[in-house]
mmCIF file of C-alpha atoms in Angstrom:
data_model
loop_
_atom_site.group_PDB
_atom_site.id
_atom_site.type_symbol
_atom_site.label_atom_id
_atom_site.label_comp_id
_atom_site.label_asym_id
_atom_site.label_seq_id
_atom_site.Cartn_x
_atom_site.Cartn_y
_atom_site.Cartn_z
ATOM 1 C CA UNK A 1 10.982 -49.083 62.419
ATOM 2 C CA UNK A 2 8.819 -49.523 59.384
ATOM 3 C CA UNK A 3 10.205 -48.251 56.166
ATOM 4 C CA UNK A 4 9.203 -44.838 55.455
ATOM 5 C CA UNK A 5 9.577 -43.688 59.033
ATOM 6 C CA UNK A 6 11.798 -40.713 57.759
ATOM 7 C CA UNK A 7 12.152 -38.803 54.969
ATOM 8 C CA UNK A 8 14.867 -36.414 54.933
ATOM 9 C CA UNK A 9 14.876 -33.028 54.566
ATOM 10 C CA UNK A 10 18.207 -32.396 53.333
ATOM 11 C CA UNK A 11 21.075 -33.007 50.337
ATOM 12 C CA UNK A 12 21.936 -36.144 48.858
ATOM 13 C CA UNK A 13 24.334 -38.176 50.320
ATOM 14 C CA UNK A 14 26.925 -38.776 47.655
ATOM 15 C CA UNK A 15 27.480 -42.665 48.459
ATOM 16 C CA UNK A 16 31.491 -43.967 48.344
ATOM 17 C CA UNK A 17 32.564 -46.996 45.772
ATOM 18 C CA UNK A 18 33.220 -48.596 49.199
ATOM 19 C CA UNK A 19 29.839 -48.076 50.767
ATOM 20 C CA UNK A 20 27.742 -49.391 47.255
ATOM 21 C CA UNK A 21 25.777 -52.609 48.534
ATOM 22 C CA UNK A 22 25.927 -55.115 45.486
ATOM 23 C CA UNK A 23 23.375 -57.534 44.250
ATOM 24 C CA UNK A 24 22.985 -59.441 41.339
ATOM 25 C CA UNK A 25 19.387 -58.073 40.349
ATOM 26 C CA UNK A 26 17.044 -55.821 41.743
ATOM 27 C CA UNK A 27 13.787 -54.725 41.082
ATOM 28 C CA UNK A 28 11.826 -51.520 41.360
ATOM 29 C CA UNK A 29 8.789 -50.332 40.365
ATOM 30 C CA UNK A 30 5.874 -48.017 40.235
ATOM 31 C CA UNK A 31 8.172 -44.796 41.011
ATOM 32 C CA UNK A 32 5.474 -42.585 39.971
ATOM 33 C CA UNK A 33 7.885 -40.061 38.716
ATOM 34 C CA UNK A 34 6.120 -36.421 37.572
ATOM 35 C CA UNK A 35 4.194 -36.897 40.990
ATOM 36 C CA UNK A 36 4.416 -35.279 44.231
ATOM 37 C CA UNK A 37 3.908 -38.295 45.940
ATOM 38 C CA UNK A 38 7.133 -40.285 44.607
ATOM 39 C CA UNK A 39 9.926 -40.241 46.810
ATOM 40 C CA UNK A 40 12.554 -39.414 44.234
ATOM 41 C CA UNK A 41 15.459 -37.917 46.644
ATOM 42 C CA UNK A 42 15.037 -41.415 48.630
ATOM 43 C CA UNK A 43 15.215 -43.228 45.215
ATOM 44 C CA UNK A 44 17.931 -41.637 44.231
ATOM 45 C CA UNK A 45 20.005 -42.568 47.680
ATOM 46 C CA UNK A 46 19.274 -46.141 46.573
ATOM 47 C CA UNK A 47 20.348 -46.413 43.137
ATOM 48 C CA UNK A 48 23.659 -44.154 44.432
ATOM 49 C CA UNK A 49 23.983 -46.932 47.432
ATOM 50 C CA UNK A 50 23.385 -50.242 45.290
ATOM 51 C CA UNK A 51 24.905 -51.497 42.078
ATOM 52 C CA UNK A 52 24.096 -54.915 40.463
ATOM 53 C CA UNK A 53 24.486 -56.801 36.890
ATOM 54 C CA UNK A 54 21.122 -56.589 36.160
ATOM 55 C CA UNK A 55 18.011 -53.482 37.061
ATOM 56 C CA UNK A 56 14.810 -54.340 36.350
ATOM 57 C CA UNK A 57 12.461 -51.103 36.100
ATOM 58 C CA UNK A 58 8.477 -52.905 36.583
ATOM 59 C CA UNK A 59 6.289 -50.904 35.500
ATOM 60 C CA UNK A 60 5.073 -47.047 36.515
ATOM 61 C CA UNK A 61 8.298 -45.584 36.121
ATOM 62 C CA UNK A 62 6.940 -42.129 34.843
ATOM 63 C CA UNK A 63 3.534 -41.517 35.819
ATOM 64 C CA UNK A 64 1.746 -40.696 32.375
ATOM 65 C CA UNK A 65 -2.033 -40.294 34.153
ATOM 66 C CA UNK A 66 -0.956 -37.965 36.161
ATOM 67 C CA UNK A 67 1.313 -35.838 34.262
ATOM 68 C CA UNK A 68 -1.699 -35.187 31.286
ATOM 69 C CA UNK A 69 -3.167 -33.686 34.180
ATOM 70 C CA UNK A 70 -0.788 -31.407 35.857
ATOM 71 C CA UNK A 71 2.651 -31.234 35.260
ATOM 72 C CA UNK A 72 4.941 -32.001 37.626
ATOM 73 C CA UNK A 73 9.176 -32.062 37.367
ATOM 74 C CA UNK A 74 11.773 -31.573 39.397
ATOM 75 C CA UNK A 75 15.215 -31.873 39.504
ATOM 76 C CA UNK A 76 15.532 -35.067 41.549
ATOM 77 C CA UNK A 77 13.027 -36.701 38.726
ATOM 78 C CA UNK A 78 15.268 -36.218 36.753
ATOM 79 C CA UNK A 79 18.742 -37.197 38.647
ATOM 80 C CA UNK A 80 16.906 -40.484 38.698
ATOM 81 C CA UNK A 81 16.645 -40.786 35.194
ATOM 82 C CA UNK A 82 19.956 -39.828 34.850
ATOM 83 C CA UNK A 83 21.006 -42.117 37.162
ATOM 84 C CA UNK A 84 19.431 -44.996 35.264
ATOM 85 C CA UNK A 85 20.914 -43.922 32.075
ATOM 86 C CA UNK A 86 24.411 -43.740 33.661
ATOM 87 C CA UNK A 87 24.598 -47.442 35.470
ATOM 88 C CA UNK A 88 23.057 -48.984 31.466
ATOM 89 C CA UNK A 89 25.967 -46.680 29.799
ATOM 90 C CA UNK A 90 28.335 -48.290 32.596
ATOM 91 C CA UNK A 91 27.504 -51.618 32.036
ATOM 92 C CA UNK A 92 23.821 -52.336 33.997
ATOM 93 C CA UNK A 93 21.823 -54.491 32.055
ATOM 94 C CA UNK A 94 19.062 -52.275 32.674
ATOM 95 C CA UNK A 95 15.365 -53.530 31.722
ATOM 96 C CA UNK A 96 12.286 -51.448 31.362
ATOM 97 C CA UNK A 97 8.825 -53.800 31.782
ATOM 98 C CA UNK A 98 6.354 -51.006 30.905
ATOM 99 C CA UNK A 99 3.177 -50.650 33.554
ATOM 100 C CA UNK A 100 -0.728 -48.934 33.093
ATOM 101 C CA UNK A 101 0.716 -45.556 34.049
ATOM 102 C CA UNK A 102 3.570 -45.623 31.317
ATOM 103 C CA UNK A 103 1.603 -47.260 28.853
ATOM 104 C CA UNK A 104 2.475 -45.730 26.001
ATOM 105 C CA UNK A 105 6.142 -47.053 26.481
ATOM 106 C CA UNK A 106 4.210 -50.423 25.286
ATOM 107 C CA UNK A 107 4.928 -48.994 21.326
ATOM 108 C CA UNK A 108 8.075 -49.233 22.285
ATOM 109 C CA UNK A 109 8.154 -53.221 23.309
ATOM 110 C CA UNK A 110 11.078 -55.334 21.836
ATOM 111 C CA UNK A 111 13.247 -51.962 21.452
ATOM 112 C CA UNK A 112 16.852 -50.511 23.238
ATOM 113 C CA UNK A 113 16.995 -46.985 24.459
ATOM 114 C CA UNK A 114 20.260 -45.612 25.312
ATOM 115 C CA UNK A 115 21.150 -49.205 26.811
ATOM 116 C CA UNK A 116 17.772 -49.195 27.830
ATOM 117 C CA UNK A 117 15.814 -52.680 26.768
ATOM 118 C CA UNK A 118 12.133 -51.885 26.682
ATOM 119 C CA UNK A 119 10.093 -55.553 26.954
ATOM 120 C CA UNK A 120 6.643 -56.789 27.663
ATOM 121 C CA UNK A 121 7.663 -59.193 30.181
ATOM 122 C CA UNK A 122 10.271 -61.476 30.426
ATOM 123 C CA UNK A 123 11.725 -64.683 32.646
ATOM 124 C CA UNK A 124 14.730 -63.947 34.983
ATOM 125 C CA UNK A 125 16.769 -67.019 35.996
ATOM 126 C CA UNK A 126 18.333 -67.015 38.969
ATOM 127 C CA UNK A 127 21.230 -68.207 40.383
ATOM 128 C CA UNK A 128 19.262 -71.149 42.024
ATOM 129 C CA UNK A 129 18.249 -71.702 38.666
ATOM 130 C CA UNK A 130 14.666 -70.402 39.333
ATOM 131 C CA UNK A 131 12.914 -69.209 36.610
ATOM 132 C CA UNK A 132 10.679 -65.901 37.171
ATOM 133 C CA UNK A 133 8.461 -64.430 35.153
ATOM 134 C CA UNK A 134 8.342 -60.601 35.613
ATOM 135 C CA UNK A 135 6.161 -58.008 34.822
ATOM 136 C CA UNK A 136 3.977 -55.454 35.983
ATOM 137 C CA UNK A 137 0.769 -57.053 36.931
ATOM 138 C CA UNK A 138 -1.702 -54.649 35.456
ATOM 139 C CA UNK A 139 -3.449 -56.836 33.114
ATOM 140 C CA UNK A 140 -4.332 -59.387 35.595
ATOM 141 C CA UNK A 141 -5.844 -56.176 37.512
ATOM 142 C CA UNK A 142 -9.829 -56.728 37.074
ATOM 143 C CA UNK A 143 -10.175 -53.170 37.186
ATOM 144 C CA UNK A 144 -7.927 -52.662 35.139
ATOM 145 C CA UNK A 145 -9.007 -54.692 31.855
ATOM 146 C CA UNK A 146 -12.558 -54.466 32.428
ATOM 147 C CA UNK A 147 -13.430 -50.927 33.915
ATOM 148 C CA UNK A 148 -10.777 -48.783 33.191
ATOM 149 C CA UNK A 149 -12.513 -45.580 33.850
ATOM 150 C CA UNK A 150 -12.660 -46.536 37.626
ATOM 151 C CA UNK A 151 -9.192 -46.920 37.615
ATOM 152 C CA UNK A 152 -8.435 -43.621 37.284
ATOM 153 C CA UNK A 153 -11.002 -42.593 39.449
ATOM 154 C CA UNK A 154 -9.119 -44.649 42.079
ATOM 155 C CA UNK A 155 -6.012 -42.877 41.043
ATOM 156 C CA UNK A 156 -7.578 -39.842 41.615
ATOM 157 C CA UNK A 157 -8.759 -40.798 45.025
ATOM 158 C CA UNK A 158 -5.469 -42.463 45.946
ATOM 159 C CA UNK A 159 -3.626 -39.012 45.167
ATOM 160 C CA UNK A 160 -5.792 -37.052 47.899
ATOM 161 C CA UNK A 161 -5.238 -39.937 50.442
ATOM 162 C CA UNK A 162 -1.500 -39.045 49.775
ATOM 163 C CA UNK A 163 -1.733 -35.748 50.258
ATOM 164 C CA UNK A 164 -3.694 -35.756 53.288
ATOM 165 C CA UNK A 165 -1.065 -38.254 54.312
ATOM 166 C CA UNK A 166 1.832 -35.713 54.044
ATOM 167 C CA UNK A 167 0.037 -32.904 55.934
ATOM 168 C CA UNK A 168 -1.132 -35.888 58.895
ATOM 169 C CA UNK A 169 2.703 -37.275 58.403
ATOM 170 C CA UNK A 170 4.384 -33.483 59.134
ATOM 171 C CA UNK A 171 2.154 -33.039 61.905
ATOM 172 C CA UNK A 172 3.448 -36.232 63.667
ATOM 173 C CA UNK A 173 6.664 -35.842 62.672
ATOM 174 C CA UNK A 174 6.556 -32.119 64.928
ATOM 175 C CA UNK A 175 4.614 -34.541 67.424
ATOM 176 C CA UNK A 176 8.055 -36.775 67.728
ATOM 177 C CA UNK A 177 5.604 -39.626 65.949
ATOM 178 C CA UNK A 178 6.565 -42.257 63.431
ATOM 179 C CA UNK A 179 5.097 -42.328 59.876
ATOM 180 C CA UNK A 180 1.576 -44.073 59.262
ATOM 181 C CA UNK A 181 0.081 -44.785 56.208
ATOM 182 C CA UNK A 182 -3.460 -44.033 55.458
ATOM 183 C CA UNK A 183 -3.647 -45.490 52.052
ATOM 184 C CA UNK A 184 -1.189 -48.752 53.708
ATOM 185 C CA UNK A 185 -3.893 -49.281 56.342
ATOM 186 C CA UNK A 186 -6.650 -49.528 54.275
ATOM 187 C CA UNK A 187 -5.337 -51.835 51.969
ATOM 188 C CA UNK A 188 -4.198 -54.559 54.848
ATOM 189 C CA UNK A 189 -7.918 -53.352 57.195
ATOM 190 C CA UNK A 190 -10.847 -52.818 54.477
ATOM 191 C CA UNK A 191 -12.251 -56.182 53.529
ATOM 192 C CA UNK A 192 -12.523 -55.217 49.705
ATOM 193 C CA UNK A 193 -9.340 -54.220 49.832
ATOM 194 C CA UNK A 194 -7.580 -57.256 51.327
ATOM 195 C CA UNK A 195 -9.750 -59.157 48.879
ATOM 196 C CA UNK A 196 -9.183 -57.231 45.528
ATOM 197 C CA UNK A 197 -5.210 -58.087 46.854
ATOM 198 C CA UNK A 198 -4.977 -61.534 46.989
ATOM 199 C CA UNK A 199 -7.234 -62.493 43.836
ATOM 200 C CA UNK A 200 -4.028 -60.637 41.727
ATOM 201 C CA UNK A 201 -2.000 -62.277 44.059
ATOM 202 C CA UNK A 202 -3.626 -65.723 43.091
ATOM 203 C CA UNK A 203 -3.990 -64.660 39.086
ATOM 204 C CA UNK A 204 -0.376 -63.886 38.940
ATOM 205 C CA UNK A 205 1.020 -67.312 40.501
ATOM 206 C CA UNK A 206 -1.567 -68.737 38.645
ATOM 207 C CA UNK A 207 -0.082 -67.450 35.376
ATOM 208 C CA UNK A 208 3.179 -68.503 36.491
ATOM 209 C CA UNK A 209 1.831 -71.743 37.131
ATOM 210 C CA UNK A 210 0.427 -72.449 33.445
ATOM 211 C CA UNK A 211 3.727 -71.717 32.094
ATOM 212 C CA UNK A 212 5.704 -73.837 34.486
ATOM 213 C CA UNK A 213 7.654 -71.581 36.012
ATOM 214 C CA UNK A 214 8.669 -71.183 39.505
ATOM 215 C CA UNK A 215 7.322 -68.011 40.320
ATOM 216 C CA UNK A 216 6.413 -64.377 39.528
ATOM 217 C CA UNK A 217 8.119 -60.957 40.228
ATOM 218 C CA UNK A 218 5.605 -57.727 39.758
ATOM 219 C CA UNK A 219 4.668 -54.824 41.071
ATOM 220 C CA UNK A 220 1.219 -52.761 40.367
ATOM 221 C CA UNK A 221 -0.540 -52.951 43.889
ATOM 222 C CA UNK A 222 2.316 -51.132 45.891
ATOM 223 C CA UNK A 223 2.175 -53.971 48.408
ATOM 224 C CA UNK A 224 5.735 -55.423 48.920
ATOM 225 C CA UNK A 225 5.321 -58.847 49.344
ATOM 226 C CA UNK A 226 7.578 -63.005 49.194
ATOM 227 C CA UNK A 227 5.180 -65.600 49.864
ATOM 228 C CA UNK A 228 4.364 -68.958 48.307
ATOM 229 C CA UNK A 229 1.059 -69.736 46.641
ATOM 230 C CA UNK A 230 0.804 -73.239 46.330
ATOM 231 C CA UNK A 231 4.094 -73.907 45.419
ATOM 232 C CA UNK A 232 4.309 -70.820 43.474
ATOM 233 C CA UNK A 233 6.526 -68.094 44.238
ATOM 234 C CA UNK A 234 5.310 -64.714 44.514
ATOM 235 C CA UNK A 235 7.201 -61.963 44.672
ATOM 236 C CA UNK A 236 5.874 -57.940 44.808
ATOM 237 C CA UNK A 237 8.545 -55.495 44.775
ATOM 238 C CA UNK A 238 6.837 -52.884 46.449
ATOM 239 C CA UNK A 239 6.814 -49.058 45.296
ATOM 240 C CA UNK A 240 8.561 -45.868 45.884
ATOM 241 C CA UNK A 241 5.629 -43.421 46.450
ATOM 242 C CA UNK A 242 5.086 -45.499 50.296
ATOM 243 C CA UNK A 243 7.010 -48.666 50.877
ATOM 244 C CA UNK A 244 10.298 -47.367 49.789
ATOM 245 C CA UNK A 245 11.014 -51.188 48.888
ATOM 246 C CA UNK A 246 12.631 -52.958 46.260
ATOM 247 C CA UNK A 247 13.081 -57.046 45.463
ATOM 248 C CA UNK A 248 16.812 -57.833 45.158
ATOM 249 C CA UNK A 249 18.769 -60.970 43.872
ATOM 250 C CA UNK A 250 21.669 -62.178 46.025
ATOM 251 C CA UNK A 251 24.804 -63.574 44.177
ATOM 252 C CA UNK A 252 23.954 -66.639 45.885
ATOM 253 C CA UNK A 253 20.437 -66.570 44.069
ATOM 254 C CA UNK A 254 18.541 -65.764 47.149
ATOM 255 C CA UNK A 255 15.302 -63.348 46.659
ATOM 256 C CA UNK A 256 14.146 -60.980 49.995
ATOM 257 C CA UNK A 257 12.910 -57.389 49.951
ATOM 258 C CA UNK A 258 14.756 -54.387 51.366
ATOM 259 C CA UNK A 259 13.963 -51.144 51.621
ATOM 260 C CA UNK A 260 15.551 -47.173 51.233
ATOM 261 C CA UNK A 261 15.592 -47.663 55.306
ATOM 262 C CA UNK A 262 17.525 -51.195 55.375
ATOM 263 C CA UNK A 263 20.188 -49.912 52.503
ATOM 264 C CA UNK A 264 20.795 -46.296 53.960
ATOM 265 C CA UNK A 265 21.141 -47.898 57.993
ATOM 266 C CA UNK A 266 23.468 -50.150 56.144
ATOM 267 C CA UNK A 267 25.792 -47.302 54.832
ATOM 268 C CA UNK A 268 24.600 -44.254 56.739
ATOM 269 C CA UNK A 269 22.646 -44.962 59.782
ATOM 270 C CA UNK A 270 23.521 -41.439 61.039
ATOM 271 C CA UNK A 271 21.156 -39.764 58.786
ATOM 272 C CA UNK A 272 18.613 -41.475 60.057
ATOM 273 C CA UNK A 273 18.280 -39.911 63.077
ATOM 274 C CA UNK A 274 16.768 -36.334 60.983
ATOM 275 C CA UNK A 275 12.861 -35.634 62.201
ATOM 276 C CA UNK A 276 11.854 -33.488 59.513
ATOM 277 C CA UNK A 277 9.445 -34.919 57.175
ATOM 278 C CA UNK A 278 9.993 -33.253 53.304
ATOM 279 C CA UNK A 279 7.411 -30.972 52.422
ATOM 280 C CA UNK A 280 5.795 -32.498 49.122
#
C-alpha cells in the first residue's frame, strides 16, 4: 500500500503518551496550509503520534500564493499550528526554514517566534556526525529564479490536477480502488518532468558538495526521496498535500522516510481499514 491510499473520513484520533513514536529529528515540509489540497487532519495524526528533540518545518508551511487568491481556513489548519506552537512551548526545538510559498516569512530570517526559530537554512548534525545542510530548495529551482511568472502558472495548473484528483480519487474509492496520483505520475512518466527533477536533485548535492558537507535535506518538488549523488547525500522529505511523508532522524543517527500510513499502522492500524475518501 502506497502512502495516501486512505484518507479518513472521520475524528482525530487522540494518540496515548504510550503510543507517541519518538525520533530525534524530523522533517516536514510544503504543508500547503490555507489549501484544499493539504491534508491537514492526516498532519495533525502525525505530529499527535510522533515527538522528537528537534522539528524542522522546510519550507511551504502556509501557502501565501494561494491564500492572496482565495481564502481558505479551517479548523484543522489551525490545530496544526497549534500543535506546532505547543511541542516549541514544551520543549521542541522547533525550526522554521521559510520556502517560495511563505516567502514573506524570509523578513523574518534570524528571528524566534513563540519558540519558533525562523532561519534561512541551516546544517543539522547528526548523530553519525553527518553534517546536513537543510533548506527548502526553491532557489536552486530554475523556474523559480529565472521565470517566476511560470511558476505560478504551474501552481495554478497543479491545483486543478488536484482537484480533478479528489473527484477521480472518491470515485475509486466507491469502486473499492486504491488512491492514484495524477500529478505523482506525471512527475516519475513525462520526460520534462523526470528531467526538471533530477537537475535540482544534482544542484542541491552539488551545493552540498562545495561546502563540504555530507549531504542535503529539502523539500520543494513534493518528491520524497534518500539517494546518493556521487557521494552526496540527498535527502527530500516529501510533502503533505500527496506523499503524506516526512524525513526522520533515528537516535541512532540513521535517516529513512516514513509516512502518515507507516506511523498510524504503527499505532492504529485499525483505522486503516475506513474506505471513504474526505471530501476536499
Amino acid at each position: 500500500m502506497k502512502p495516501g491510499d486512505h484518507f479518513l473520513n472521520q475524528k482525530l484520533f487522540k494518540t496515548s503518551k504510550k503510543d507517541v513514536i519518538r525520533f530525534r529529528s524530523i522533517w516536514i515540509s510544503d504543508l500547503h496550509l490555507g489549501t484544499t489540497g493539504c491534508q491537514a487532519a492526516r498532519l495533525l495524526e502525525f505530529l499527535q503520534a510522533t515527538e522528537s528533540e528537534t522539528l524542522y518545518l522546510v519550507g511551504d508551511i502556509i501557502d501565501g500564493w494561494q491564500l492572496k487568491r482565495r481564502w481558505y481556513w479551517d479548523q484543522t489548519h489551525n490545530n496544526v499550528v497549534q500543535t506546532v506552537l505547543k511541542k516549541a512551548k514544551k520543549g521542541t526545538n522547533v525550526i522554521f526554514v521559510p520556502g517560495n510559498h511563505d516567502e514573506s516569512i524570509r523578513q523574518f530570517i534570524d528571528l524566534d517566534f513563540g519558540g519558533i526559530k525562523v532561519r534561512d537554512e541551516l546544517v543539522h548534525v547528526t548523530a553519525q556526525g553527518k553534517r546536513m545542510l537543510v533548506l527548502h530548495g526553491d532557489r536552486f529551482d530554475g523556474v523559480i529564479a529565472c521565470a517566476k511568472w511560470l511558476a505560478y502558472v504551474g501552481d495554478s495548473l497543479y491545483t486543478v490536477i488536484l482537484k480533478f484528483n479528489q473527484v477521480f480519487n472518491n470515485w475509486r474509492a466507491r469502486a473499492g480502488l486504491p488512491y492514484w496520483s495524477l500529478s505523482q505520475y506525471l512527475k516519475l512518466k513525462v520526460k520534462n518532468a523526470v528531467s526538471y527533477i533530477s537537475s535540482f536533485e544534482n544542484a542541491l548535492a552539488d551545493e552540498a558538495r562545495k561546502r563540504d558537507l555530507d549531504g542535503v535535506i529539502c523539500g520543494h518538488i513534493h518528491k520524497p526521496e534518500i539517494r546518493d549523488i556521487d557521494g552526496v547525500l540527498y535527502c527530500n522529505d516529501g510533502d503533505w498535500v500527496e506523499s503524506l511523508s516526512a524525513l526522520v532522524e533515528e537516535a541512532n543517527g540513521e535517516l529513512r522516510l516514513v509516512s502518515w500510513h507507516d506511523i498510524m499502522q504503527v499505532n492504529h492500524p485499525a483505522l486503516l481499514t475506513e474506505p471513504e475518501l474526505v471530501n476536499a
